[in-house]
Coordinates of C-alpha atoms in Angstrom, one line a residue:
M157 CA -30.7 12.0 14.8
T158 CA -29.6 11.6 18.4
S159 CA -26.8 13.5 20.1
Q160 CA -24.6 10.4 20.0
R161 CA -24.6 10.7 16.3
V162 CA -23.2 14.2 16.2
L163 CA -19.5 14.7 16.6
N164 CA -18.5 17.7 18.6
G165 CA -21.8 19.3 17.9
R166 CA -21.0 19.7 14.2
Y167 CA -20.7 16.6 12.2
E168 CA -23.9 14.5 11.8
L169 CA -23.2 10.9 10.9
G170 CA -25.5 9.3 8.3
E171 CA -25.2 6.0 6.5
L172 CA -22.3 3.6 7.0
L173 CA -20.2 3.6 3.9
G174 CA -17.7 1.0 4.9
R175 CA -16.2 -1.0 7.8
G176 CA -12.7 -2.2 7.9
G177 CA -10.3 -3.5 10.5
M178 CA -8.9 0.0 11.1
A179 CA -12.0 2.3 10.9
D180 CA -15.6 2.8 10.1
V181 CA -16.4 5.4 7.4
Y182 CA -19.7 7.3 7.4
K183 CA -21.4 9.7 5.1
G184 CA -22.0 12.8 7.1
V185 CA -23.0 16.5 7.0
D186 CA -21.0 19.4 8.3
T187 CA -23.9 21.3 9.9
V188 CA -21.8 24.5 10.1
L189 CA -20.9 24.7 6.4
G190 CA -23.8 22.6 5.1
R191 CA -21.7 20.3 3.0
T192 CA -21.6 16.6 2.6
V193 CA -18.5 15.0 4.1
A194 CA -17.1 11.5 4.8
V195 CA -16.2 10.9 8.4
K196 CA -13.7 8.1 9.3
L197 CA -13.9 6.9 12.9
L198 CA -10.9 5.0 14.2
R199 CA -11.3 1.7 16.1
A200 CA -11.5 2.1 19.9
D201 CA -8.9 -0.5 20.5
L202 CA -6.4 1.5 18.3
A203 CA -7.4 4.7 20.1
R204 CA -6.2 3.2 23.4
D205 CA -2.7 3.0 22.0
P206 CA -1.0 6.3 22.9
Q207 CA 1.7 5.9 20.2
F208 CA -0.9 5.4 17.5
H209 CA -3.0 8.2 18.9
A210 CA -0.2 10.7 18.7
R211 CA 1.1 9.5 15.3
F212 CA -2.4 9.6 13.8
K213 CA -2.9 13.2 14.9
R214 CA 0.5 14.3 13.5
E215 CA 0.0 12.5 10.2
A216 CA -3.5 13.8 9.8
Q217 CA -2.3 17.4 10.4
A218 CA 0.5 17.0 7.9
V219 CA -1.8 15.5 5.2
A220 CA -4.4 18.2 5.8
A221 CA -2.0 20.6 4.3
L222 CA -2.0 18.8 1.0
N223 CA -4.1 20.7 -1.5
H224 CA -4.2 18.9 -4.8
S225 CA -7.0 18.0 -7.1
S226 CA -6.0 14.3 -7.2
I227 CA -5.9 13.9 -3.4
V228 CA -8.9 13.4 -1.2
A229 CA -8.9 16.5 1.0
I230 CA -8.9 16.4 4.8
Y231 CA -11.1 19.1 6.2
D232 CA -10.9 18.5 9.9
T233 CA -9.8 16.2 12.7
G234 CA -10.9 15.7 16.2
E235 CA -11.8 13.3 19.0
Y236 CA -14.9 12.2 20.7
T237 CA -15.5 10.1 23.8
V238 CA -16.9 6.6 23.9
S239 CA -17.4 4.2 26.8
G240 CA -14.6 1.6 26.9
G241 CA -16.2 -0.3 29.7
P242 CA -17.1 0.3 33.4
G243 CA -15.4 3.5 34.5
E244 CA -13.4 3.8 31.3
D245 CA -13.8 6.5 28.6
V246 CA -11.8 6.3 25.4
R247 CA -11.0 9.3 23.3
V248 CA -11.5 8.2 19.7
P249 CA -9.9 10.3 16.9
Y250 CA -11.8 10.9 13.7
I251 CA -11.0 12.5 10.3
V252 CA -13.5 14.6 8.3
M253 CA -12.7 14.2 4.6
E254 CA -13.9 15.3 1.2
Y255 CA -16.9 13.1 0.1
V256 CA -16.2 11.6 -3.3
S257 CA -19.0 10.1 -5.3
G258 CA -17.6 7.4 -7.5
R259 CA -16.0 4.0 -7.6
T260 CA -12.6 2.7 -6.5
V261 CA -10.2 1.3 -9.1
R262 CA -10.6 -2.0 -7.3
D263 CA -14.3 -1.9 -8.4
L264 CA -13.3 -1.1 -12.0
I265 CA -10.7 -3.9 -12.1
R266 CA -13.2 -6.5 -10.8
A267 CA -15.8 -5.4 -13.3
K268 CA -13.2 -5.5 -16.1
E269 CA -14.2 -2.0 -17.2
L270 CA -10.7 -0.6 -17.8
D271 CA -9.0 -0.4 -21.2
I272 CA -5.3 0.4 -21.7
D273 CA -5.8 4.1 -22.3
Q274 CA -7.9 4.5 -19.2
A275 CA -5.4 2.6 -17.1
I276 CA -2.6 4.9 -18.3
E277 CA -4.7 8.0 -17.6
F278 CA -5.7 6.9 -14.1
I279 CA -2.1 6.0 -13.1
L280 CA -1.0 9.4 -14.5
G281 CA -3.4 11.0 -12.0
V282 CA -2.1 8.8 -9.2
L283 CA 1.5 9.9 -10.1
A284 CA 0.5 13.5 -10.2
A285 CA -0.8 13.1 -6.6
L286 CA 2.4 11.4 -5.5
E287 CA 4.6 14.0 -7.1
Y288 CA 2.8 16.6 -5.1
S289 CA 2.9 14.7 -1.8
H290 CA 6.5 13.6 -2.2
K291 CA 7.6 17.2 -2.7
A292 CA 5.9 18.0 0.5
G293 CA 7.8 15.2 2.2
I294 CA 4.8 12.8 2.6
V295 CA 5.0 9.2 1.4
H296 CA 1.7 7.4 1.0
R297 CA 3.0 3.8 1.8
D298 CA -0.2 2.1 0.8
I299 CA -1.0 2.7 -2.9
K300 CA -3.4 0.1 -4.1
P301 CA -6.7 -0.2 -6.1
A302 CA -8.9 0.3 -3.0
N303 CA -7.2 3.6 -2.2
V304 CA -7.8 5.2 -5.6
M305 CA -11.2 6.7 -6.4
V306 CA -12.6 7.6 -9.8
T307 CA -15.3 10.2 -9.8
G308 CA -18.6 9.3 -11.4
E309 CA -18.9 11.7 -14.3
S310 CA -15.6 13.4 -15.0
N311 CA -13.4 10.3 -14.3
D312 CA -11.1 12.3 -12.2
V313 CA -8.7 10.4 -10.0
K314 CA -8.7 10.9 -6.2
V315 CA -6.1 9.2 -4.0
M316 CA -7.2 8.4 -0.5
D317 CA -5.6 7.8 3.0
F318 CA -2.3 9.6 2.8
G319 CA -0.4 9.1 6.0
I320 CA -2.8 6.5 7.5
A321 CA -0.5 3.6 6.7
R322 CA 2.4 5.4 8.5
A323 CA 0.2 5.8 11.6
M324 CA -0.7 2.2 11.6
A325 CA 2.9 1.1 11.1
D326 CA 4.1 3.0 14.1
S327 CA 1.3 1.9 16.4
A328 CA 2.4 -0.4 19.2
A329 CA -1.0 -2.2 18.9
T330 CA -0.1 -3.4 15.4
M331 CA 2.9 -5.2 16.7
T332 CA 1.0 -7.8 18.8
Q333 CA 0.5 -11.3 17.7
T334 CA -3.3 -10.9 17.4
Q335 CA -3.2 -7.6 15.5
A336 CA -2.4 -6.6 12.0
V337 CA 0.3 -8.5 10.3
V338 CA 1.4 -7.0 7.0
G339 CA 0.7 -4.1 4.6
T340 CA -1.3 -5.1 1.6
A341 CA 0.9 -7.8 0.3
Q342 CA 0.2 -7.5 -3.5
Y343 CA 1.5 -3.9 -3.6
L344 CA 4.4 -4.0 -1.1
S345 CA 7.8 -2.7 -2.3
P346 CA 10.7 -5.0 -1.6
E347 CA 12.1 -2.6 1.0
Q348 CA 8.7 -2.6 2.8
A349 CA 8.8 -6.4 2.8
L350 CA 12.3 -6.3 4.3
G351 CA 11.4 -3.7 7.0
E352 CA 13.8 -1.1 5.6
T353 CA 13.3 2.7 5.5
V354 CA 10.6 3.7 3.0
D355 CA 11.0 6.6 0.7
A356 CA 9.1 8.1 -2.3
R357 CA 10.4 5.3 -4.6
S358 CA 8.4 2.7 -2.6
D359 CA 5.2 4.5 -3.6
L360 CA 6.4 4.4 -7.2
Y361 CA 6.9 0.6 -7.0
S362 CA 3.4 0.2 -5.6
A363 CA 2.1 2.5 -8.4
A364 CA 3.7 0.2 -10.9
C365 CA 2.0 -2.8 -9.2
L366 CA -1.3 -0.9 -9.5
L367 CA -0.8 -0.1 -13.2
F368 CA 0.1 -3.8 -13.9
E369 CA -3.2 -4.9 -12.3
M370 CA -5.2 -2.3 -14.2
L371 CA -3.7 -3.6 -17.4
T372 CA -4.0 -7.3 -16.7
S373 CA -6.7 -7.7 -14.0
R374 CA -4.2 -9.3 -11.7
P375 CA -1.3 -8.0 -9.6
P376 CA 2.3 -8.8 -10.6
F377 CA 2.7 -11.4 -7.9
T378 CA 0.0 -13.8 -6.5
G379 CA 0.2 -16.6 -4.1
D380 CA -1.7 -18.7 -1.5
S381 CA -0.6 -16.5 1.4
P382 CA 0.6 -13.0 2.1
V383 CA 4.0 -14.4 3.1
S384 CA 4.5 -16.0 -0.3
V385 CA 3.5 -12.8 -2.1
A386 CA 5.8 -10.7 0.0
Y387 CA 8.7 -13.1 -0.7
Q388 CA 8.1 -12.8 -4.4
H389 CA 8.4 -9.0 -4.2
V390 CA 11.8 -9.4 -2.7
R391 CA 13.2 -12.3 -4.8
E392 CA 11.2 -12.9 -8.0
I393 CA 11.0 -11.1 -11.4
P394 CA 7.4 -10.6 -12.5
E395 CA 6.1 -11.9 -15.9
P396 CA 5.6 -9.1 -18.4
A397 CA 2.1 -7.6 -18.4
S398 CA 1.8 -8.6 -22.1
T399 CA 1.9 -12.2 -21.0
F400 CA -1.6 -11.7 -19.5
N401 CA -2.8 -9.0 -21.9
P402 CA -1.4 -9.2 -25.4
A403 CA -2.6 -5.7 -26.1
V404 CA 0.0 -4.3 -23.8
S405 CA 2.8 -2.9 -25.9
E406 CA 6.5 -3.6 -25.6
A407 CA 7.0 0.0 -24.7
L408 CA 4.5 -0.2 -21.8
D409 CA 6.1 -3.5 -20.7
S410 CA 9.4 -1.7 -20.5
V411 CA 7.9 1.0 -18.2
L412 CA 6.6 -1.6 -15.9
A413 CA 9.9 -3.4 -15.9
K414 CA 11.6 -0.2 -14.8
G415 CA 8.9 0.6 -12.1
L416 CA 9.1 -2.9 -10.6
Q417 CA 12.9 -3.1 -10.2
K418 CA 13.9 -4.7 -6.8
N419 CA 16.7 -2.1 -6.3
R420 CA 15.0 1.3 -5.8
A421 CA 18.1 2.9 -7.3
D422 CA 17.1 1.2 -10.6
R423 CA 13.5 2.4 -10.6
F424 CA 12.1 5.8 -11.6
Q425 CA 13.6 8.2 -9.1
D426 CA 10.5 10.4 -8.9
A427 CA 6.9 10.5 -10.1
A428 CA 7.7 13.0 -12.8
A429 CA 10.1 10.6 -14.5
F430 CA 7.5 7.8 -14.3
R431 CA 4.9 10.1 -15.9
R432 CA 7.3 11.1 -18.7
A433 CA 8.0 7.4 -19.5
L434 CA 4.3 6.6 -19.6
R435 CA 3.6 9.4 -22.0
A436 CA 6.5 8.3 -24.2
A437 CA 5.3 4.7 -24.1
K438 CA 2.0 5.8 -25.5
N439 CA 4.0 6.9 -28.6
G440 CA 5.8 3.6 -28.7
V441 CA 9.0 4.8 -27.0
A442 CA 10.4 2.1 -24.7
V443 CA 12.5 2.6 -21.6
P444 CA 16.1 1.4 -22.2
A445 CA 17.0 -1.9 -20.5
L446 CA 19.4 -1.7 -17.7
A447 CA 23.0 -2.4 -18.7
A448 CA 24.4 -5.9 -18.0
G449 CA 25.9 -6.3 -14.6
T450 CA 23.8 -3.5 -13.0
P451 CA 22.9 -4.5 -9.4
T452 CA 19.4 -5.9 -9.3
D453 CA 19.1 -7.4 -5.9
V454 CA 17.2 -5.4 -3.4
T455 CA 19.8 -6.1 -0.8
E456 CA 22.3 -4.2 -2.9
A457 CA 20.1 -1.1 -3.1
V458 CA 22.1 2.2 -2.9
P459 CA 21.2 3.9 0.4
L460 CA 19.5 7.2 0.3
T461 CA 21.6 10.2 1.2
Q462 CA 18.4 12.1 2.3
P463 CA 15.7 9.6 3.2
I464 CA 12.3 10.7 4.3
P465 CA 12.6 11.5 8.1
E466 CA 11.4 8.8 10.5
G467 CA 11.3 6.4 7.6
G468 CA 8.4 4.1 7.1
L469 CA 7.9 0.4 8.0
A470 CA 11.3 -0.1 9.6
R471 CA 10.0 -2.7 12.1
G472 CA 8.9 -5.1 9.4
L473 CA 5.9 -6.0 7.4
V474 CA 3.3 -3.7 9.1
G475 CA 1.0 -1.5 7.1
A476 CA -2.3 0.2 7.3
E477 CA -4.9 -2.4 6.6
F478 CA -3.5 -6.0 6.5
L479 CA -5.3 -6.5 9.7
D480 CA -6.4 -9.5 11.8
S481 CA -9.0 -10.4 9.2
T482 CA -6.1 -12.0 7.3
L483 CA -5.7 -14.5 10.1
S484 CA -9.3 -14.7 11.5
G485 CA -11.2 -14.5 8.3
G486 CA -12.8 -11.1 9.1
P487 CA -14.8 -8.9 6.8
E488 CA -13.2 -7.9 3.5
N489 CA -15.6 -5.6 1.7
G490 CA -16.2 -2.0 2.6
Q491 CA -16.5 1.5 1.2
A492 CA -14.6 4.6 1.7
A493 CA -15.6 8.2 0.9
G494 CA -18.2 7.5 -1.7
G495 CA -16.6 4.1 -2.6
Q496 CA -14.8 1.2 -1.0
D497 CA -12.7 1.7 2.2
M498 CA -9.0 0.7 2.2
L499 CA -9.2 -2.9 3.4
A500 CA -6.9 -5.8 3.5
R501 CA -7.6 -8.8 1.4
E502 CA -5.8 -12.1 1.1
A503 CA -3.4 -12.7 -1.8
A504 CA -5.2 -13.7 -5.0
E505 CA -5.4 -17.2 -6.5
T506 CA -2.1 -19.0 -7.0
E507 CA -0.7 -18.6 -10.5
A508 CA 1.6 -21.1 -12.2
E509 CA 5.2 -20.0 -12.5
H510 CA 6.5 -19.3 -16.0
D511 CA 10.1 -20.4 -15.7
S512 CA 10.8 -20.0 -19.4
A513 CA 10.0 -16.3 -19.7
M514 CA 12.8 -13.9 -20.2
P515 CA 12.8 -11.3 -17.3
L516 CA 11.6 -8.1 -18.9
G517 CA 14.1 -5.4 -19.5
F518 CA 17.1 -7.6 -18.8
A519 CA 19.9 -8.8 -21.1
P520 CA 20.6 -12.6 -20.9
E521 CA 23.9 -11.8 -19.2
R522 CA 22.1 -9.8 -16.6
E523 CA 19.7 -12.7 -15.9
R524 CA 22.6 -15.1 -15.3
T525 CA 24.2 -12.5 -13.0
A526 CA 21.0 -12.1 -11.0
R527 CA 20.7 -15.8 -10.6
Q528 CA 24.3 -16.1 -9.4
K529 CA 23.7 -13.4 -6.9
S530 CA 20.5 -15.1 -5.8
R531 CA 22.4 -18.3 -5.1
R532 CA 25.1 -16.5 -3.2
R533 CA 22.4 -14.8 -1.1
A534 CA 20.5 -17.9 -0.1
W535 CA 21.0 -17.0 3.5
T536 CA 19.2 -13.7 3.0
A537 CA 16.2 -15.5 1.6
V538 CA 16.1 -17.8 4.6
V539 CA 16.2 -14.8 6.9
V540 CA 13.4 -13.0 4.9
I541 CA 11.2 -16.1 5.1
L542 CA 11.7 -16.4 8.9
V543 CA 10.9 -12.7 9.4
L544 CA 7.8 -13.0 7.3
L545 CA 6.6 -16.1 9.2
V546 CA 7.2 -14.5 12.6
L547 CA 5.2 -11.4 11.5
A548 CA 2.4 -13.5 10.1
G549 CA 2.0 -15.4 13.3
G550 CA 3.0 -18.6 11.7
G551 CA 6.6 -18.1 12.8
F552 CA 5.8 -18.2 16.5
W553 CA 7.1 -21.8 16.8
V554 CA 10.2 -20.9 14.9
Y555 CA 10.8 -17.9 17.1
S556 CA 10.3 -20.0 20.3
T557 CA 12.6 -22.7 19.1
V558 CA 15.4 -20.4 18.2
N559 CA 15.2 -18.6 21.5
Q560 CA 14.8 -21.7 23.7
K561 CA 17.5 -21.9 26.3
P562 CA 19.6 -25.1 26.2
T563 CA 19.1 -27.7 28.9
P564 CA 21.9 -27.4 31.5
P565 CA 24.2 -30.5 31.5
R566 CA 23.6 -32.9 34.3

């Protein structure tokens, strides 16, 4: 192995495990401790962005303090120098992580190897990790199947990439037209889609999306573009999971209905409450439906009195890995520590709408109330669509037209 393949004289890089828009992940060896590790090397173009560089280091240091059996451990961080062109050296940050031998939940979903009991057990593991991280003041922001590993023999759950989505969201590089556009659309919370401050309840919404997909082999919302999927997260009520998998119980449907509420004040308020509801659902105990007249619109969400500091994706639909591959058709497949790397992928196949289905967990009066509010908020939907189009690159024409100066009168 050449010296170029050893980082800071300590970490030997071996086989490439995965390649994404954000980073490359290698299997490596810590030559000091003699243990196998996974090493994530950030893209050089992102490393040039000083805001990303600083945010990445702060987030990595914060996440390194998380010590939980369901969280992929971070062992070390550092930087190494690469040539960025004639006379230019770039300091590229890297993360040394626990190497996990196993498969991602995305692999298991695609292989249709999950049953209902396994799906519940895996999401309980994810929620245990989130409960721990939220108590430490860290919000994941990118919970999705590709970021959850299941170990080979013991089937233990390992959640990956805490804090990385935040670093990407705050990077100036991600705000350019040619760079990343959105966080992974199928798992966005409504507040993420609207660019609002993100707190722990956003992770719980994404976890509910993950559970829905494990139970049905499809996310709660699909569409022919990330924009259409994000719009549905904000405005549409998902079909019950039992529509796609009749084996899903009414009690489990009720848990998902609670977890997928548009208004975060109507969701589970912490991961522990979500876990208790899941355990009760296994015994046939349903979550009570919200009372008629309860606000359901995300635009009426009760503001947090103590939001997570420097909250989340406040500049719009920007996340960790919905990168320029969305627009340019770049690579989609990759592996993370022992499995698949967190990667963006286009929204799944378009599904027919089911207009006749009763929104799960709602009384009929509530459904009518929600529809009336939706009509009164038509202007909000228009604004949301315009914002999404601008962030997706497709709204450039709209943006230019709106900001075009009027021709002076002759």
